[in-house]
Amino acid sequence: MRSWLKRDGIGLEIGPLHSPIAPKRDGWRVETFDHADAPTLRERYRESPGVDVAAIEEVDFVSDGRSLVEVVGETGRYDWILASHVVEHVPDLLGFLKDCETLLKPDGRLVLAVPDKRRCFDAMRPPSTTGEVLQAHMEGRVRHSSAAAFEYGARSVVLNGAHAWLADDCGEAQLQYDLATCYALFQRALASGEYHDMHGWVFIPSSFRLIAEELYQLELIRMREEVFRAGAASEFFFVLAKNGGGPHRSRQQIALDAVEEESSGLGALTAKGCARTKAVAELTASRQAAQERAEAAEAERQATEAALRATERALHDVQAALQAVRQSTSWRITGPLRRLVTLARGSSANERE
């Protein structure tokens, strides 16, 4: 992610907690935005496993219910904004993107790391849609819906006991919570006007890509895809910029990509699907190996033909040179001498016999 940041520019990192991507201690010109100030964060996470509270850096802006732009209080300030595993938590995704756009300079970048729902506890939830993003923005949501709270609990799974996994991991997915607990989450979210932290949005790489492109085509945001990277881990990377070139794929192609990705992710969650996924992977690897062998054989054939053509050209050049010598004046003049030499060699051979 750091490779997409302007090293000598000024940036904003959102929600870094104890593991910033662009830490101040390493010389980055960065301001941070989080849900509490540094002393509160250190105290709140003091007993949390895996959190090094000593690594929590000073927070420049604290969330207080206002928009990101209102809290920062300045437009066009940043060369880059960095948000790792943040967008799935914001109640109004479109509002968040518009705020980032306002805070960025004309050539600025929004760099995102986003959880891939196929490889984490969201695996059984359906991907979020552009329509849902539009609805949340029109409602001006400042907290997630009670329906999202229920789904967040009711469809949360672990695979082989893990909350996140790699692309080639398979097993038997298990629901984490009983139904009564999930209904309690629903009722609490319904009755409370407070924000409850959760994954309110769920993405696979192409579904997020589709949402971003559709929001751009609807002229609701001016930022467009500049970089898209999906890997084997439980996250993918996305860079939006006002001068981004776009996905270079049609909406229909991206939508079809999303359907295929969704299907591949579900295959890892059951023993039957896992076996099928592994069989398909083995078949694909076998076909790839056969294709590579065929390509290597074709390359060898082409190299042999090229060498043969080069030999033929060299032979032709030698023959042409020899013909030129034979047709030359000196060749004709020395003809009798060559015949005498030939006769002399023949006589010498007869005498030896």
Short mmCIF file of C-alpha atoms in Angstrom, two decimals:
data_model
loop_
_atom_site.label_atom_id
_atom_site.label_comp_id
_atom_site.label_asym_id
_atom_site.label_seq_id
_atom_site.Cartn_x
_atom_site.Cartn_y
_atom_site.Cartn_z
CA MET A 1 0.00 0.00 0.00
CA ARG A 2 2.89 2.38 0.71
CA SER A 3 4.00 2.10 -2.92
CA TRP A 4 0.88 4.06 -3.93
CA LEU A 5 1.55 6.91 -1.48
CA LYS A 6 3.45 10.08 -2.33
CA ARG A 7 6.38 9.87 0.09
CA ASP A 8 7.03 13.62 0.27
CA GLY A 9 3.34 14.53 0.33
CA ILE A 10 0.97 14.99 3.24
CA GLY A 11 -1.51 12.24 3.98
CA LEU A 12 -4.37 11.19 6.23
CA GLU A 13 -4.57 7.67 7.67
CA ILE A 14 -7.97 6.64 9.00
CA GLY A 15 -8.25 4.20 11.90
CA PRO A 16 -4.61 3.05 12.21
CA LEU A 17 -4.86 2.13 15.93
CA HIS A 18 -1.59 0.32 16.83
CA SER A 19 -0.46 -0.68 13.33
CA PRO A 20 -0.33 2.33 10.99
CA ILE A 21 0.66 1.68 7.39
CA ALA A 22 2.43 5.06 7.22
CA PRO A 23 3.67 5.65 10.78
CA LYS A 24 4.74 9.07 11.95
CA ARG A 25 7.74 7.48 13.68
CA ASP A 26 9.10 6.47 10.25
CA GLY A 27 9.03 10.03 8.97
CA TRP A 28 5.73 10.04 7.09
CA ARG A 29 4.02 13.43 6.90
CA VAL A 30 0.70 12.03 8.03
CA GLU A 31 -2.25 13.03 10.15
CA THR A 32 -4.50 10.41 11.72
CA PHE A 33 -8.23 10.10 12.27
CA ASP A 34 -9.65 7.63 14.81
CA HIS A 35 -12.68 7.02 17.02
CA ALA A 36 -10.88 8.24 20.16
CA ASP A 37 -7.72 10.09 21.17
CA ALA A 38 -4.48 8.24 21.82
CA PRO A 39 -4.69 8.03 25.66
CA THR A 40 -8.26 6.68 25.44
CA LEU A 41 -7.26 4.12 22.80
CA ARG A 42 -4.29 2.95 24.87
CA GLU A 43 -6.50 2.47 27.90
CA ARG A 44 -9.35 0.87 25.97
CA TYR A 45 -7.14 -1.73 24.27
CA ARG A 46 -4.67 -2.31 27.12
CA GLU A 47 -5.92 -5.85 27.75
CA SER A 48 -6.74 -6.70 24.12
CA PRO A 49 -4.69 -9.60 22.74
CA GLY A 50 -2.48 -8.71 19.81
CA VAL A 51 -2.65 -4.95 20.40
CA ASP A 52 0.61 -3.21 21.27
CA VAL A 53 -0.72 -0.08 22.96
CA ALA A 54 2.77 1.43 23.01
CA ALA A 55 2.63 1.56 19.20
CA ILE A 56 -0.52 3.72 19.17
CA GLU A 57 0.56 7.11 17.83
CA GLU A 58 -1.00 10.49 18.63
CA VAL A 59 -4.37 11.08 16.97
CA ASP A 60 -4.92 14.36 15.14
CA PHE A 61 -8.66 14.13 14.51
CA VAL A 62 -11.24 12.32 16.63
CA SER A 63 -14.60 11.19 15.26
CA ASP A 64 -17.46 13.05 16.94
CA GLY A 65 -20.44 12.24 14.71
CA ARG A 66 -19.73 14.93 12.15
CA SER A 67 -18.53 14.20 8.61
CA LEU A 68 -14.87 13.66 7.88
CA VAL A 69 -14.68 17.00 6.07
CA GLU A 70 -16.25 18.84 8.99
CA VAL A 71 -13.84 17.30 11.49
CA VAL A 72 -10.73 18.04 9.41
CA GLY A 73 -12.05 21.50 8.54
CA GLU A 74 -10.12 21.97 5.30
CA THR A 75 -10.62 20.91 1.68
CA GLY A 76 -8.00 19.82 -0.85
CA ARG A 77 -5.48 19.24 1.94
CA TYR A 78 -4.09 15.77 1.26
CA ASP A 79 -1.96 14.08 -1.39
CA TRP A 80 -3.29 10.74 -0.20
CA ILE A 81 -5.78 9.21 2.18
CA LEU A 82 -5.19 5.70 3.49
CA ALA A 83 -7.90 3.48 4.99
CA SER A 84 -7.18 -0.17 5.79
CA HIS A 85 -10.28 -2.22 6.69
CA VAL A 86 -12.38 0.90 7.24
CA VAL A 87 -14.96 1.20 4.43
CA GLU A 88 -16.91 -1.85 5.59
CA HIS A 89 -17.54 -0.12 8.93
CA VAL A 90 -18.85 3.29 7.76
CA PRO A 91 -22.67 3.60 7.74
CA ASP A 92 -22.76 5.91 4.70
CA LEU A 93 -20.23 4.55 2.19
CA LEU A 94 -21.03 7.08 -0.54
CA GLY A 95 -20.77 9.93 1.94
CA PHE A 96 -17.39 8.63 3.06
CA LEU A 97 -16.10 8.48 -0.53
CA LYS A 98 -17.37 12.00 -1.25
CA ASP A 99 -15.67 13.30 1.90
CA CYS A 100 -12.37 11.73 0.89
CA GLU A 101 -12.72 13.21 -2.58
CA THR A 102 -13.24 16.68 -1.06
CA LEU A 103 -10.21 16.33 1.22
CA LEU A 104 -7.87 15.20 -1.58
CA LYS A 105 -5.85 17.45 -3.86
CA PRO A 106 -6.72 17.26 -7.59
CA ASP A 107 -4.06 14.57 -8.14
CA GLY A 108 -4.62 12.86 -4.77
CA ARG A 109 -5.30 9.18 -4.16
CA LEU A 110 -7.61 7.23 -1.87
CA VAL A 111 -5.84 3.96 -1.03
CA LEU A 112 -8.01 1.20 0.43
CA ALA A 113 -7.50 -2.29 1.85
CA VAL A 114 -10.86 -4.07 1.92
CA PRO A 115 -11.75 -7.47 3.43
CA ASP A 116 -12.73 -10.10 0.87
CA LYS A 117 -15.90 -11.62 2.29
CA ARG A 118 -15.15 -15.00 0.64
CA ARG A 119 -12.19 -15.47 2.97
CA CYS A 120 -13.41 -14.17 6.29
CA PHE A 121 -16.30 -14.52 8.75
CA ASP A 122 -18.61 -12.68 6.28
CA ALA A 123 -18.42 -15.57 3.81
CA MET A 124 -22.11 -16.55 4.06
CA ARG A 125 -23.41 -12.99 3.66
CA PRO A 126 -24.45 -11.73 0.20
CA PRO A 127 -22.32 -8.93 -1.28
CA SER A 128 -23.56 -5.38 -0.80
CA THR A 129 -24.99 -3.59 -3.84
CA THR A 130 -24.90 -0.12 -5.34
CA GLY A 131 -28.61 0.27 -4.59
CA GLU A 132 -27.99 -0.35 -0.91
CA VAL A 133 -25.17 2.19 -0.92
CA LEU A 134 -27.47 4.77 -2.54
CA GLN A 135 -30.25 4.07 -0.02
CA ALA A 136 -27.91 4.52 2.95
CA HIS A 137 -26.71 7.85 1.56
CA MET A 138 -30.22 9.13 0.84
CA GLU A 139 -31.18 8.30 4.43
CA GLY A 140 -28.06 10.05 5.74
CA ARG A 141 -27.21 7.05 7.90
CA VAL A 142 -24.93 7.58 10.87
CA ARG A 143 -25.32 4.03 12.16
CA HIS A 144 -25.88 0.63 10.58
CA SER A 145 -29.37 -0.75 10.12
CA SER A 146 -30.83 -3.27 12.56
CA ALA A 147 -31.07 -5.72 9.63
CA ALA A 148 -27.31 -5.41 9.08
CA ALA A 149 -26.75 -6.08 12.78
CA PHE A 150 -28.78 -9.28 12.59
CA GLU A 151 -27.01 -10.51 9.43
CA TYR A 152 -23.62 -9.61 10.89
CA GLY A 153 -24.23 -12.05 13.72
CA ALA A 154 -26.46 -14.67 12.10
CA ARG A 155 -24.21 -15.33 9.10
CA SER A 156 -20.84 -14.97 10.83
CA VAL A 157 -18.74 -18.11 10.33
CA VAL A 158 -15.37 -19.64 11.10
CA LEU A 159 -13.53 -22.01 8.80
CA ASN A 160 -11.42 -24.61 10.60
CA GLY A 161 -11.72 -22.39 13.67
CA ALA A 162 -10.29 -19.32 11.87
CA HIS A 163 -12.00 -15.98 11.25
CA ALA A 164 -9.97 -15.40 8.06
CA TRP A 165 -8.27 -17.73 5.62
CA LEU A 166 -6.37 -17.97 2.33
CA ALA A 167 -7.69 -18.69 -1.15
CA ASP A 168 -6.72 -22.37 -1.14
CA ASP A 169 -8.03 -23.12 2.37
CA CYS A 170 -11.08 -25.40 2.56
CA GLY A 171 -13.10 -27.03 5.28
CA GLU A 172 -16.45 -27.08 7.06
CA ALA A 173 -17.76 -23.60 7.87
CA GLN A 174 -19.48 -23.21 11.24
CA LEU A 175 -21.88 -20.47 12.32
CA GLN A 176 -20.50 -18.59 15.33
CA TYR A 177 -23.60 -17.42 17.19
CA ASP A 178 -26.93 -18.89 18.23
CA LEU A 179 -30.11 -17.32 16.88
CA ALA A 180 -31.15 -15.77 20.20
CA THR A 181 -27.88 -13.82 20.36
CA CYS A 182 -28.37 -12.55 16.81
CA TYR A 183 -31.94 -11.45 17.56
CA ALA A 184 -30.68 -9.59 20.62
CA LEU A 185 -28.22 -7.74 18.35
CA PHE A 186 -31.11 -6.83 16.07
CA GLN A 187 -33.26 -5.52 18.95
CA ARG A 188 -30.39 -3.54 20.47
CA ALA A 189 -29.63 -1.87 17.14
CA LEU A 190 -33.32 -1.19 16.57
CA ALA A 191 -33.84 0.43 19.96
CA SER A 192 -30.58 2.37 20.17
CA GLY A 193 -29.67 5.56 18.39
CA GLU A 194 -25.97 4.88 18.92
CA TYR A 195 -23.43 3.58 16.43
CA HIS A 196 -22.61 -0.12 16.85
CA ASP A 197 -19.36 -1.17 15.21
CA MET A 198 -19.73 -4.02 12.71
CA HIS A 199 -19.21 -4.96 9.08
CA GLY A 200 -22.17 -3.08 7.69
CA TRP A 201 -20.96 -3.64 4.13
CA VAL A 202 -19.77 -6.88 2.56
CA PHE A 203 -17.63 -7.09 -0.59
CA ILE A 204 -15.88 -9.41 -2.96
CA PRO A 205 -13.31 -7.73 -5.21
CA SER A 206 -15.50 -7.35 -8.30
CA SER A 207 -18.61 -6.30 -6.34
CA PHE A 208 -16.68 -3.38 -4.82
CA ARG A 209 -15.18 -2.61 -8.22
CA LEU A 210 -18.70 -2.53 -9.70
CA ILE A 211 -20.04 -0.22 -6.97
CA ALA A 212 -17.17 2.24 -7.46
CA GLU A 213 -17.60 2.30 -11.24
CA GLU A 214 -21.39 2.70 -11.07
CA LEU A 215 -21.10 5.57 -8.59
CA TYR A 216 -18.64 7.23 -10.97
CA GLN A 217 -20.84 6.71 -14.04
CA LEU A 218 -23.80 8.14 -12.12
CA GLU A 219 -21.58 11.21 -11.46
CA LEU A 220 -22.01 10.80 -7.71
CA ILE A 221 -18.24 10.68 -7.23
CA ARG A 222 -15.47 12.10 -9.41
CA MET A 223 -12.88 9.56 -8.33
CA ARG A 224 -12.40 6.48 -10.48
CA GLU A 225 -10.45 3.24 -10.24
CA GLU A 226 -6.70 3.68 -10.70
CA VAL A 227 -5.35 0.44 -9.16
CA PHE A 228 -7.08 -2.86 -8.44
CA ARG A 229 -5.25 -5.77 -6.80
CA ALA A 230 -6.78 -9.03 -5.57
CA GLY A 231 -4.62 -11.74 -4.03
CA ALA A 232 -4.74 -15.01 -2.12
CA ALA A 233 -5.16 -13.40 1.31
CA SER A 234 -8.40 -12.26 2.96
CA GLU A 235 -8.28 -8.73 1.55
CA PHE A 236 -7.94 -6.84 -1.71
CA PHE A 237 -6.57 -3.41 -2.58
CA PHE A 238 -8.19 -0.54 -4.41
CA VAL A 239 -6.97 2.94 -5.35
CA LEU A 240 -9.37 5.69 -6.42
CA ALA A 241 -8.21 8.95 -7.98
CA LYS A 242 -9.79 11.89 -9.77
CA ASN A 243 -7.63 11.10 -12.80
CA GLY A 244 -8.08 7.32 -12.53
CA GLY A 245 -8.37 5.50 -15.85
CA GLY A 246 -11.20 3.19 -14.79
CA PRO A 247 -11.45 -0.61 -14.77
CA HIS A 248 -11.11 -1.08 -18.59
CA ARG A 249 -13.98 -3.56 -18.35
CA SER A 250 -17.67 -3.04 -18.99
CA ARG A 251 -20.25 -3.06 -16.20
CA GLN A 252 -21.53 -6.35 -17.54
CA GLN A 253 -18.09 -7.94 -17.48
CA ILE A 254 -17.45 -6.79 -13.91
CA ALA A 255 -20.89 -8.04 -12.82
CA LEU A 256 -20.15 -11.45 -14.36
CA ASP A 257 -16.76 -11.46 -12.62
CA ALA A 258 -18.56 -10.91 -9.32
CA VAL A 259 -20.91 -13.85 -9.93
CA GLU A 260 -17.96 -16.13 -10.67
CA GLU A 261 -16.03 -14.92 -7.62
CA GLU A 262 -19.03 -15.46 -5.36
CA SER A 263 -19.41 -19.03 -6.59
CA SER A 264 -15.74 -19.82 -6.08
CA GLY A 265 -15.83 -18.53 -2.51
CA LEU A 266 -18.84 -20.60 -1.49
CA GLY A 267 -17.12 -23.77 -2.72
CA ALA A 268 -14.59 -23.62 0.11
CA LEU A 269 -17.19 -23.73 2.88
CA THR A 270 -18.34 -27.36 2.66
CA ALA A 271 -16.55 -30.69 2.35
CA LYS A 272 -18.27 -31.40 -0.97
CA GLY A 273 -17.57 -27.96 -2.32
CA CYS A 274 -14.00 -28.12 -1.06
CA ALA A 275 -13.41 -31.41 -2.90
CA ARG A 276 -14.92 -29.92 -6.05
CA THR A 277 -12.83 -26.77 -5.69
CA LYS A 278 -9.65 -28.80 -5.25
CA ALA A 279 -10.55 -30.99 -8.24
CA VAL A 280 -11.13 -27.92 -10.38
CA ALA A 281 -7.87 -26.41 -9.13
CA GLU A 282 -5.97 -29.62 -9.97
CA LEU A 283 -7.57 -29.79 -13.41
CA THR A 284 -6.76 -26.15 -14.01
CA ALA A 285 -3.16 -26.70 -12.90
CA SER A 286 -2.90 -29.76 -15.17
CA ARG A 287 -4.24 -27.80 -18.11
CA GLN A 288 -1.89 -24.95 -17.34
CA ALA A 289 1.08 -27.33 -17.20
CA ALA A 290 0.04 -28.93 -20.51
CA GLN A 291 -0.33 -25.47 -22.04
CA GLU A 292 3.10 -24.48 -20.79
CA ARG A 293 4.63 -27.67 -22.24
CA ALA A 294 2.90 -27.02 -25.57
CA GLU A 295 4.14 -23.44 -25.58
CA ALA A 296 7.68 -24.61 -24.79
CA ALA A 297 7.54 -27.19 -27.62
CA GLU A 298 6.24 -24.56 -30.02
CA ALA A 299 8.99 -22.16 -28.97
CA GLU A 300 11.59 -24.91 -29.55
CA ARG A 301 10.10 -25.68 -32.97
CA GLN A 302 10.20 -22.04 -33.95
CA ALA A 303 13.80 -21.75 -32.73
CA THR A 304 14.79 -24.83 -34.79
CA GLU A 305 13.09 -23.44 -37.89
CA ALA A 306 14.81 -20.09 -37.37
CA ALA A 307 18.20 -21.82 -37.05
CA LEU A 308 17.50 -23.85 -40.21
CA ARG A 309 16.54 -20.72 -42.13
CA ALA A 310 19.71 -19.02 -40.93
CA THR A 311 21.80 -22.02 -42.10
CA GLU A 312 20.07 -21.98 -45.48
CA ARG A 313 20.76 -18.26 -45.84
CA ALA A 314 24.43 -18.79 -44.94
CA LEU A 315 24.74 -21.64 -47.47
CA HIS A 316 23.09 -19.51 -50.12
CA ASP A 317 25.55 -16.69 -49.38
CA VAL A 318 28.52 -19.09 -49.68
CA GLN A 319 27.19 -20.47 -52.96
CA ALA A 320 26.64 -16.98 -54.31
CA ALA A 321 30.18 -15.97 -53.34
CA LEU A 322 31.60 -19.10 -54.97
CA GLN A 323 29.63 -18.45 -58.14
CA ALA A 324 30.91 -14.88 -58.19
CA VAL A 325 34.48 -16.11 -57.93
CA ARG A 326 33.98 -18.64 -60.73
CA GLN A 327 32.62 -15.94 -63.01
CA SER A 328 35.44 -13.55 -62.26
CA THR A 329 38.25 -12.73 -64.74
CA SER A 330 40.98 -14.04 -62.46
CA TRP A 331 39.18 -17.38 -62.22
CA ARG A 332 39.15 -17.73 -66.03
CA ILE A 333 42.77 -16.67 -66.41
CA THR A 334 44.03 -19.14 -63.84
CA GLY A 335 41.95 -21.99 -65.25
CA PRO A 336 44.83 -23.65 -67.20
CA LEU A 337 47.06 -23.47 -64.14
CA ARG A 338 44.42 -25.20 -61.99
CA ARG A 339 44.09 -27.94 -64.61
CA LEU A 340 47.89 -28.46 -64.62
CA VAL A 341 47.85 -28.68 -60.81
CA THR A 342 45.08 -31.26 -60.99
CA LEU A 343 47.00 -33.32 -63.60
CA ALA A 344 50.19 -33.10 -61.53
CA ARG A 345 48.39 -34.33 -58.44
CA GLY A 346 46.97 -37.21 -60.43
CA SER A 347 50.41 -38.18 -61.79
CA SER A 348 51.92 -38.11 -58.31
CA ALA A 349 49.20 -40.36 -57.03
CA ASN A 350 49.82 -42.89 -59.88
CA GLU A 351 53.54 -42.98 -59.20
CA ARG A 352 52.94 -43.72 -55.51
CA GLU A 353 50.72 -46.61 -56.45
#
